[in-house]
């Protein structure tokens, strides 16, 4: 009896906290991110600062880029229209703070996916939107087709992990000689390369593509095919809301799956008459795959119809139909030598 009386108070405390936690959890469930967004009537989407190919604004105040298109795809999934989105341009020091504070619902391209950002920053990455990494730009006249042919080259590089350090680690591992031409700013580095002070310029491939497009004769310069570091960039959301995480993840998957199925913004209407089960499932004709996500039956169709598939987005912003002319590389489908792979829609 004495033992029971001694334990009874702690048991009551535990039960009280358990009931309180359950009540808080129920309240949180009633105010999920998806519910909040719908009540607000607009998606708050964090995008990168002005960068060609990812987020830029024209003279006519039209915003374009891969970040922008992903935000539109997400708005289409939630609202059925690409117009229900507010863009928040954010710098590297602000993006995760804005996400944590609830200023934005998602970061379209939340920087490189790393362990620290996926844990200590309170973010969850839904997948990879763009595989970036440290690469090399050189003059076509140098007749170099691979990084492995750069032994003895002079390399224009910034200090730090994505410059000198990356070069030192890769070239050291390959036992290749090199000479660093260092500058503290990217603009100064580009000027050094343009002046012929080095054989190659190194940096993130996305940045090299932008830089090449601004050189006097872009076609005279090539980006070598290899990457020597990994920088997977993708959408990130706050931790603690699996439903919203699922919406963001499967929006990304829908873009990739559409390309795998051969569905484009131009043919998707005609494909609604297709008999292929995987196509009919994806378009919501024979299965309601949106129900578990809290989305309408035709959410994937609306994305493809209005934004296109992943390949279309890449081509118009970064690839052959853009000023950057960046090769798909790792961002190609897995069936074409790349890493883009959609989890099955079933």
mmCIF file of C-alpha atoms in Angstrom:
data_model
loop_
_atom_site.group_PDB
_atom_site.id
_atom_site.type_symbol
_atom_site.label_atom_id
_atom_site.label_comp_id
_atom_site.label_asym_id
_atom_site.label_seq_id
_atom_site.Cartn_x
_atom_site.Cartn_y
_atom_site.Cartn_z
ATOM 1 C CA UNK A 1 0.000 0.000 0.000
ATOM 2 C CA UNK A 2 2.773 2.424 0.873
ATOM 3 C CA UNK A 3 4.530 1.651 -2.403
ATOM 4 C CA UNK A 4 1.326 2.344 -4.366
ATOM 5 C CA UNK A 5 0.786 5.649 -2.571
ATOM 6 C CA UNK A 6 4.390 6.631 -3.282
ATOM 7 C CA UNK A 7 4.026 5.903 -7.013
ATOM 8 C CA UNK A 8 0.493 7.256 -7.429
ATOM 9 C CA UNK A 9 1.545 10.924 -7.761
ATOM 10 C CA UNK A 10 4.186 10.337 -10.464
ATOM 11 C CA UNK A 11 1.693 8.170 -12.346
ATOM 12 C CA UNK A 12 -0.817 11.021 -12.280
ATOM 13 C CA UNK A 13 1.858 13.420 -13.548
ATOM 14 C CA UNK A 14 2.749 11.059 -16.397
ATOM 15 C CA UNK A 15 -0.907 10.613 -17.316
ATOM 16 C CA UNK A 16 -1.467 14.359 -17.207
ATOM 17 C CA UNK A 17 1.480 15.049 -19.503
ATOM 18 C CA UNK A 18 0.347 12.236 -21.785
ATOM 19 C CA UNK A 19 -3.119 13.748 -22.120
ATOM 20 C CA UNK A 20 -1.604 17.205 -22.671
ATOM 21 C CA UNK A 21 0.716 15.866 -25.396
ATOM 22 C CA UNK A 22 -2.194 14.087 -27.070
ATOM 23 C CA UNK A 23 -4.234 17.294 -27.008
ATOM 24 C CA UNK A 24 -1.378 19.311 -28.487
ATOM 25 C CA UNK A 25 -0.837 16.674 -31.163
ATOM 26 C CA UNK A 26 -4.522 16.753 -32.065
ATOM 27 C CA UNK A 27 -4.451 20.546 -32.269
ATOM 28 C CA UNK A 28 -1.373 20.395 -34.498
ATOM 29 C CA UNK A 29 -3.059 17.863 -36.758
ATOM 30 C CA UNK A 30 -6.004 20.234 -37.176
ATOM 31 C CA UNK A 31 -3.671 23.024 -38.284
ATOM 32 C CA UNK A 32 -1.407 21.146 -40.666
ATOM 33 C CA UNK A 33 0.768 23.029 -43.143
ATOM 34 C CA UNK A 34 -1.509 22.049 -46.004
ATOM 35 C CA UNK A 35 -4.587 23.331 -44.131
ATOM 36 C CA UNK A 36 -2.770 26.572 -43.278
ATOM 37 C CA UNK A 37 -1.762 27.131 -46.901
ATOM 38 C CA UNK A 38 -5.291 26.524 -48.166
ATOM 39 C CA UNK A 39 -6.770 28.826 -45.559
ATOM 40 C CA UNK A 40 -4.263 31.510 -46.563
ATOM 41 C CA UNK A 41 -5.049 31.004 -50.240
ATOM 42 C CA UNK A 42 -1.440 31.193 -51.389
ATOM 43 C CA UNK A 43 1.748 29.129 -51.153
ATOM 44 C CA UNK A 44 4.750 30.939 -49.656
ATOM 45 C CA UNK A 45 7.682 29.515 -51.584
ATOM 46 C CA UNK A 46 11.306 30.329 -50.792
ATOM 47 C CA UNK A 47 13.554 30.641 -53.829
ATOM 48 C CA UNK A 48 17.206 31.539 -54.286
ATOM 49 C CA UNK A 49 18.457 35.021 -54.921
ATOM 50 C CA UNK A 50 18.660 36.142 -58.542
ATOM 51 C CA UNK A 51 20.542 33.505 -60.522
ATOM 52 C CA UNK A 52 20.068 32.731 -64.189
ATOM 53 C CA UNK A 53 18.424 29.376 -64.733
ATOM 54 C CA UNK A 54 17.024 29.118 -61.217
ATOM 55 C CA UNK A 55 15.326 32.390 -60.270
ATOM 56 C CA UNK A 56 15.433 35.580 -62.283
ATOM 57 C CA UNK A 57 13.083 38.420 -63.139
ATOM 58 C CA UNK A 58 12.780 39.890 -66.628
ATOM 59 C CA UNK A 59 12.421 43.552 -67.535
ATOM 60 C CA UNK A 60 8.689 42.882 -67.807
ATOM 61 C CA UNK A 61 8.730 41.655 -64.165
ATOM 62 C CA UNK A 62 8.170 38.027 -65.200
ATOM 63 C CA UNK A 63 9.835 35.559 -62.854
ATOM 64 C CA UNK A 64 11.370 32.418 -64.379
ATOM 65 C CA UNK A 65 13.754 29.621 -63.443
ATOM 66 C CA UNK A 66 13.848 26.069 -62.118
ATOM 67 C CA UNK A 67 13.079 27.234 -58.551
ATOM 68 C CA UNK A 68 10.119 29.209 -59.862
ATOM 69 C CA UNK A 69 8.750 26.310 -61.897
ATOM 70 C CA UNK A 70 8.921 23.966 -58.915
ATOM 71 C CA UNK A 71 6.964 26.478 -56.815
ATOM 72 C CA UNK A 72 4.359 26.688 -59.581
ATOM 73 C CA UNK A 73 4.118 22.901 -59.751
ATOM 74 C CA UNK A 74 3.500 22.766 -56.009
ATOM 75 C CA UNK A 75 0.829 25.482 -56.234
ATOM 76 C CA UNK A 76 -0.849 23.525 -59.024
ATOM 77 C CA UNK A 77 -0.917 20.400 -56.859
ATOM 78 C CA UNK A 78 -2.481 22.275 -53.922
ATOM 79 C CA UNK A 79 -4.718 24.857 -55.627
ATOM 80 C CA UNK A 80 -5.019 23.770 -59.254
ATOM 81 C CA UNK A 81 -3.463 27.034 -60.446
ATOM 82 C CA UNK A 82 0.138 28.186 -60.846
ATOM 83 C CA UNK A 83 -0.793 31.719 -59.808
ATOM 84 C CA UNK A 84 -1.480 30.909 -56.135
ATOM 85 C CA UNK A 85 2.136 31.329 -55.068
ATOM 86 C CA UNK A 86 4.126 34.105 -53.415
ATOM 87 C CA UNK A 87 7.858 34.021 -54.088
ATOM 88 C CA UNK A 88 10.334 34.807 -51.308
ATOM 89 C CA UNK A 89 13.886 35.408 -52.647
ATOM 90 C CA UNK A 90 16.244 34.315 -49.867
ATOM 91 C CA UNK A 91 20.014 34.384 -49.416
ATOM 92 C CA UNK A 92 22.108 31.516 -48.001
ATOM 93 C CA UNK A 93 22.044 33.009 -44.495
ATOM 94 C CA UNK A 94 18.289 33.555 -44.448
ATOM 95 C CA UNK A 95 16.619 30.587 -46.128
ATOM 96 C CA UNK A 96 16.552 28.078 -43.260
ATOM 97 C CA UNK A 97 15.700 30.801 -40.743
ATOM 98 C CA UNK A 98 12.714 31.782 -42.882
ATOM 99 C CA UNK A 99 11.645 28.152 -43.130
ATOM 100 C CA UNK A 100 11.969 27.557 -39.390
ATOM 101 C CA UNK A 101 10.075 30.765 -38.570
ATOM 102 C CA UNK A 102 7.185 29.779 -40.840
ATOM 103 C CA UNK A 103 7.694 32.700 -43.213
ATOM 104 C CA UNK A 104 7.840 30.207 -46.084
ATOM 105 C CA UNK A 105 6.158 26.823 -46.451
ATOM 106 C CA UNK A 106 8.926 25.292 -48.539
ATOM 107 C CA UNK A 107 12.349 26.090 -49.938
ATOM 108 C CA UNK A 108 12.298 25.212 -53.628
ATOM 109 C CA UNK A 109 16.061 24.651 -53.593
ATOM 110 C CA UNK A 110 17.196 24.649 -49.997
ATOM 111 C CA UNK A 111 20.920 24.545 -50.649
ATOM 112 C CA UNK A 112 22.928 21.334 -50.725
ATOM 113 C CA UNK A 113 21.330 18.408 -48.892
ATOM 114 C CA UNK A 114 23.668 17.633 -45.985
ATOM 115 C CA UNK A 115 23.396 15.791 -42.686
ATOM 116 C CA UNK A 116 23.603 19.024 -40.696
ATOM 117 C CA UNK A 117 20.850 20.761 -42.639
ATOM 118 C CA UNK A 118 18.686 17.642 -42.450
ATOM 119 C CA UNK A 119 19.037 17.462 -38.663
ATOM 120 C CA UNK A 120 20.263 20.535 -36.789
ATOM 121 C CA UNK A 121 18.495 23.011 -39.092
ATOM 122 C CA UNK A 122 15.104 21.416 -38.453
ATOM 123 C CA UNK A 123 14.546 20.812 -42.159
ATOM 124 C CA UNK A 124 13.649 17.746 -44.191
ATOM 125 C CA UNK A 125 14.753 17.426 -47.786
ATOM 126 C CA UNK A 126 12.096 15.910 -50.040
ATOM 127 C CA UNK A 127 14.492 14.864 -52.797
ATOM 128 C CA UNK A 128 16.944 16.229 -55.350
ATOM 129 C CA UNK A 129 15.815 18.848 -57.852
ATOM 130 C CA UNK A 130 19.276 19.470 -59.299
ATOM 131 C CA UNK A 131 22.558 17.578 -58.957
ATOM 132 C CA UNK A 132 25.263 20.213 -58.726
ATOM 133 C CA UNK A 133 28.925 19.946 -57.831
ATOM 134 C CA UNK A 134 32.381 21.337 -58.480
ATOM 135 C CA UNK A 135 33.327 21.180 -62.140
ATOM 136 C CA UNK A 136 35.695 22.763 -64.634
ATOM 137 C CA UNK A 137 35.330 25.236 -67.492
ATOM 138 C CA UNK A 138 38.010 25.443 -70.179
ATOM 139 C CA UNK A 139 38.523 26.748 -73.688
ATOM 140 C CA UNK A 140 37.452 24.425 -76.466
ATOM 141 C CA UNK A 141 40.770 25.119 -78.189
ATOM 142 C CA UNK A 142 42.643 23.387 -75.341
ATOM 143 C CA UNK A 143 41.352 20.069 -76.712
ATOM 144 C CA UNK A 144 40.638 18.737 -73.220
ATOM 145 C CA UNK A 145 37.714 16.320 -72.877
ATOM 146 C CA UNK A 146 38.119 15.123 -69.289
ATOM 147 C CA UNK A 147 39.288 16.342 -65.890
ATOM 148 C CA UNK A 148 41.776 13.466 -65.975
ATOM 149 C CA UNK A 149 43.576 15.261 -68.820
ATOM 150 C CA UNK A 150 44.292 18.347 -66.677
ATOM 151 C CA UNK A 151 47.554 17.200 -65.087
ATOM 152 C CA UNK A 152 49.920 20.171 -65.019
ATOM 153 C CA UNK A 153 47.124 22.675 -65.660
ATOM 154 C CA UNK A 154 46.795 26.078 -64.035
ATOM 155 C CA UNK A 155 43.450 26.342 -62.271
ATOM 156 C CA UNK A 156 41.581 29.510 -61.316
ATOM 157 C CA UNK A 157 39.936 28.713 -57.962
ATOM 158 C CA UNK A 158 38.429 30.450 -54.968
ATOM 159 C CA UNK A 159 39.740 29.640 -51.481
ATOM 160 C CA UNK A 160 37.724 27.090 -49.522
ATOM 161 C CA UNK A 161 35.883 23.805 -49.906
ATOM 162 C CA UNK A 162 34.324 24.487 -53.313
ATOM 163 C CA UNK A 163 37.586 25.833 -54.748
ATOM 164 C CA UNK A 164 41.163 25.106 -53.737
ATOM 165 C CA UNK A 165 40.247 22.376 -51.247
ATOM 166 C CA UNK A 166 38.206 20.382 -53.753
ATOM 167 C CA UNK A 167 41.010 20.642 -56.324
ATOM 168 C CA UNK A 168 43.657 19.596 -53.792
ATOM 169 C CA UNK A 169 41.698 16.513 -52.713
ATOM 170 C CA UNK A 170 40.836 15.327 -56.229
ATOM 171 C CA UNK A 171 44.155 16.041 -57.906
ATOM 172 C CA UNK A 172 46.024 14.631 -54.906
ATOM 173 C CA UNK A 173 44.037 11.391 -55.077
ATOM 174 C CA UNK A 174 44.769 11.135 -58.820
ATOM 175 C CA UNK A 175 48.436 12.072 -58.282
ATOM 176 C CA UNK A 176 48.069 14.864 -60.833
ATOM 177 C CA UNK A 177 50.112 18.049 -60.838
ATOM 178 C CA UNK A 178 48.399 21.455 -60.882
ATOM 179 C CA UNK A 179 48.955 25.120 -60.165
ATOM 180 C CA UNK A 180 46.380 27.272 -58.379
ATOM 181 C CA UNK A 181 45.634 30.820 -59.518
ATOM 182 C CA UNK A 182 43.610 32.182 -56.591
ATOM 183 C CA UNK A 183 41.382 35.231 -56.247
ATOM 184 C CA UNK A 184 39.176 36.269 -53.338
ATOM 185 C CA UNK A 185 36.098 37.116 -55.426
ATOM 186 C CA UNK A 186 34.347 35.224 -58.208
ATOM 187 C CA UNK A 187 34.312 38.256 -60.513
ATOM 188 C CA UNK A 188 38.087 38.644 -60.193
ATOM 189 C CA UNK A 189 38.514 34.933 -60.806
ATOM 190 C CA UNK A 190 36.445 35.084 -63.988
ATOM 191 C CA UNK A 191 38.492 38.058 -65.209
ATOM 192 C CA UNK A 192 41.670 36.087 -64.623
ATOM 193 C CA UNK A 193 40.311 33.166 -66.628
ATOM 194 C CA UNK A 194 39.085 35.426 -69.441
ATOM 195 C CA UNK A 195 42.525 37.062 -69.587
ATOM 196 C CA UNK A 196 44.186 33.677 -70.046
ATOM 197 C CA UNK A 197 45.852 33.569 -66.624
ATOM 198 C CA UNK A 198 44.769 29.949 -66.132
ATOM 199 C CA UNK A 199 43.853 26.902 -68.199
ATOM 200 C CA UNK A 200 40.592 26.142 -66.412
ATOM 201 C CA UNK A 201 38.094 27.810 -64.093
ATOM 202 C CA UNK A 202 36.578 25.725 -61.306
ATOM 203 C CA UNK A 203 33.357 26.170 -59.316
ATOM 204 C CA UNK A 204 29.807 24.806 -59.069
ATOM 205 C CA UNK A 205 28.674 23.645 -62.503
ATOM 206 C CA UNK A 206 25.520 25.774 -62.228
ATOM 207 C CA UNK A 207 27.700 28.845 -61.674
ATOM 208 C CA UNK A 208 30.080 27.862 -64.474
ATOM 209 C CA UNK A 209 27.141 27.659 -66.894
ATOM 210 C CA UNK A 210 26.033 31.177 -65.984
ATOM 211 C CA UNK A 211 29.612 32.434 -66.272
ATOM 212 C CA UNK A 212 30.083 30.828 -69.694
ATOM 213 C CA UNK A 213 26.905 32.455 -70.999
ATOM 214 C CA UNK A 214 28.372 35.886 -70.142
ATOM 215 C CA UNK A 215 31.770 35.381 -71.777
ATOM 216 C CA UNK A 216 32.500 37.134 -75.076
ATOM 217 C CA UNK A 217 32.087 33.943 -77.133
ATOM 218 C CA UNK A 218 30.315 31.297 -75.006
ATOM 219 C CA UNK A 219 30.597 28.613 -77.680
ATOM 220 C CA UNK A 220 34.408 28.739 -77.381
ATOM 221 C CA UNK A 221 34.242 27.306 -73.848
ATOM 222 C CA UNK A 222 33.147 23.884 -72.602
ATOM 223 C CA UNK A 223 32.235 22.475 -69.205
ATOM 224 C CA UNK A 224 34.006 19.165 -68.657
ATOM 225 C CA UNK A 225 31.643 16.245 -67.904
ATOM 226 C CA UNK A 226 32.999 15.190 -64.492
ATOM 227 C CA UNK A 227 32.113 16.566 -61.073
ATOM 228 C CA UNK A 228 34.655 16.262 -58.252
ATOM 229 C CA UNK A 229 32.240 17.053 -55.384
ATOM 230 C CA UNK A 230 28.592 16.281 -54.584
ATOM 231 C CA UNK A 231 26.099 19.123 -54.138
ATOM 232 C CA UNK A 232 22.560 17.666 -54.307
ATOM 233 C CA UNK A 233 20.095 20.567 -54.283
ATOM 234 C CA UNK A 234 16.424 20.033 -53.533
ATOM 235 C CA UNK A 235 13.235 21.240 -51.862
ATOM 236 C CA UNK A 236 13.144 21.369 -48.068
ATOM 237 C CA UNK A 237 10.284 21.663 -45.565
ATOM 238 C CA UNK A 238 10.049 21.968 -41.781
ATOM 239 C CA UNK A 239 10.224 18.785 -39.768
ATOM 240 C CA UNK A 240 7.106 17.484 -38.052
ATOM 241 C CA UNK A 241 4.488 17.462 -40.816
ATOM 242 C CA UNK A 242 4.648 14.189 -42.785
ATOM 243 C CA UNK A 243 1.640 15.066 -44.936
ATOM 244 C CA UNK A 244 3.182 18.283 -46.274
ATOM 245 C CA UNK A 245 6.520 16.528 -46.694
ATOM 246 C CA UNK A 246 4.685 13.951 -48.804
ATOM 247 C CA UNK A 247 3.025 16.610 -50.974
ATOM 248 C CA UNK A 248 6.374 18.255 -51.712
ATOM 249 C CA UNK A 249 8.182 14.949 -52.308
ATOM 250 C CA UNK A 250 5.540 13.572 -54.658
ATOM 251 C CA UNK A 251 5.301 16.839 -56.586
ATOM 252 C CA UNK A 252 8.993 16.425 -57.360
ATOM 253 C CA UNK A 253 8.452 12.747 -58.191
ATOM 254 C CA UNK A 254 5.564 13.652 -60.490
ATOM 255 C CA UNK A 255 7.820 15.871 -62.599
ATOM 256 C CA UNK A 256 10.315 13.026 -63.030
ATOM 257 C CA UNK A 257 7.682 10.312 -63.513
ATOM 258 C CA UNK A 258 5.996 12.346 -66.231
ATOM 259 C CA UNK A 259 9.241 12.426 -68.205
ATOM 260 C CA UNK A 260 9.740 8.691 -67.671
ATOM 261 C CA UNK A 261 6.234 8.061 -69.032
ATOM 262 C CA UNK A 262 6.782 10.384 -72.001
ATOM 263 C CA UNK A 263 4.094 12.820 -70.822
ATOM 264 C CA UNK A 264 4.646 16.449 -71.791
ATOM 265 C CA UNK A 265 2.702 19.691 -71.555
ATOM 266 C CA UNK A 266 1.865 19.285 -75.257
ATOM 267 C CA UNK A 267 0.688 15.667 -75.322
ATOM 268 C CA UNK A 268 -0.788 15.117 -71.857
ATOM 269 C CA UNK A 269 -4.345 15.873 -72.974
ATOM 270 C CA UNK A 270 -4.136 13.328 -75.775
ATOM 271 C CA UNK A 271 -2.622 10.798 -73.368
ATOM 272 C CA UNK A 272 -5.781 10.871 -71.272
ATOM 273 C CA UNK A 273 -7.129 8.422 -73.852
ATOM 274 C CA UNK A 274 -4.155 6.077 -73.375
ATOM 275 C CA UNK A 275 -4.714 2.473 -72.292
ATOM 276 C CA UNK A 276 -1.350 2.068 -70.541
ATOM 277 C CA UNK A 277 -2.156 1.396 -66.844
ATOM 278 C CA UNK A 278 0.808 3.408 -65.502
ATOM 279 C CA UNK A 279 -0.248 6.475 -67.514
ATOM 280 C CA UNK A 280 -3.898 6.223 -66.480
ATOM 281 C CA UNK A 281 -2.881 5.761 -62.842
ATOM 282 C CA UNK A 282 -0.596 8.791 -62.961
ATOM 283 C CA UNK A 283 -3.270 10.993 -64.523
ATOM 284 C CA UNK A 284 -5.864 9.958 -61.936
ATOM 285 C CA UNK A 285 -8.082 8.180 -64.445
ATOM 286 C CA UNK A 286 -8.101 4.758 -62.800
ATOM 287 C CA UNK A 287 -6.778 5.472 -59.322
ATOM 288 C CA UNK A 288 -7.019 8.354 -56.876
ATOM 289 C CA UNK A 289 -3.380 8.645 -55.838
ATOM 290 C CA UNK A 290 -3.922 12.164 -54.553
ATOM 291 C CA UNK A 291 -6.363 11.157 -51.820
ATOM 292 C CA UNK A 292 -3.733 9.990 -49.328
ATOM 293 C CA UNK A 293 -1.846 13.267 -49.847
ATOM 294 C CA UNK A 294 -4.910 15.442 -49.427
ATOM 295 C CA UNK A 295 -4.741 16.460 -53.095
ATOM 296 C CA UNK A 296 -7.329 16.311 -55.906
ATOM 297 C CA UNK A 297 -7.482 13.297 -58.182
ATOM 298 C CA UNK A 298 -5.958 15.099 -61.180
ATOM 299 C CA UNK A 299 -3.124 16.921 -59.358
ATOM 300 C CA UNK A 300 -0.356 15.282 -61.407
ATOM 301 C CA UNK A 301 -2.153 15.997 -64.684
ATOM 302 C CA UNK A 302 -2.471 19.681 -63.764
ATOM 303 C CA UNK A 303 1.259 19.906 -63.046
ATOM 304 C CA UNK A 304 2.296 18.398 -66.367
ATOM 305 C CA UNK A 305 -0.287 20.346 -68.350
ATOM 306 C CA UNK A 306 0.779 23.722 -66.972
ATOM 307 C CA UNK A 307 4.469 23.353 -66.076
ATOM 308 C CA UNK A 308 5.619 20.304 -68.017
ATOM 309 C CA UNK A 309 7.785 17.384 -66.978
ATOM 310 C CA UNK A 310 11.250 17.567 -65.414
ATOM 311 C CA UNK A 311 12.984 17.461 -68.794
ATOM 312 C CA UNK A 312 10.922 20.375 -70.098
ATOM 313 C CA UNK A 313 11.713 22.426 -66.999
ATOM 314 C CA UNK A 314 15.421 21.645 -67.275
ATOM 315 C CA UNK A 315 15.633 22.375 -71.000
ATOM 316 C CA UNK A 316 13.938 25.763 -70.894
ATOM 317 C CA UNK A 317 15.780 27.013 -67.813
ATOM 318 C CA UNK A 318 19.204 25.372 -67.920
ATOM 319 C CA UNK A 319 19.501 23.206 -71.002
ATOM 320 C CA UNK A 320 19.363 23.363 -74.776
ATOM 321 C CA UNK A 321 16.511 25.895 -74.956
ATOM 322 C CA UNK A 322 18.165 28.291 -72.491
ATOM 323 C CA UNK A 323 21.115 30.656 -72.706
ATOM 324 C CA UNK A 324 23.104 28.405 -70.356
ATOM 325 C CA UNK A 325 23.181 25.342 -72.654
ATOM 326 C CA UNK A 326 24.012 23.073 -69.726
ATOM 327 C CA UNK A 327 24.156 19.346 -70.496
ATOM 328 C CA UNK A 328 21.766 17.144 -68.502
ATOM 329 C CA UNK A 329 24.593 14.992 -67.099
ATOM 330 C CA UNK A 330 23.605 13.573 -63.710
ATOM 331 C CA UNK A 331 20.251 15.350 -64.057
ATOM 332 C CA UNK A 332 19.230 13.064 -66.890
ATOM 333 C CA UNK A 333 16.861 10.141 -66.355
ATOM 334 C CA UNK A 334 18.320 6.949 -64.932
ATOM 335 C CA UNK A 335 17.553 5.240 -68.238
ATOM 336 C CA UNK A 336 19.839 7.734 -70.001
ATOM 337 C CA UNK A 337 22.850 7.621 -67.708
ATOM 338 C CA UNK A 338 21.630 10.136 -65.117
ATOM 339 C CA UNK A 339 20.407 9.914 -61.525
ATOM 340 C CA UNK A 340 16.826 11.138 -61.914
ATOM 341 C CA UNK A 341 14.564 8.316 -60.802
ATOM 342 C CA UNK A 342 10.914 8.486 -59.749
ATOM 343 C CA UNK A 343 9.578 6.209 -57.067
ATOM 344 C CA UNK A 344 6.728 4.140 -58.634
ATOM 345 C CA UNK A 345 3.268 5.739 -58.688
ATOM 346 C CA UNK A 346 1.168 2.874 -57.399
#
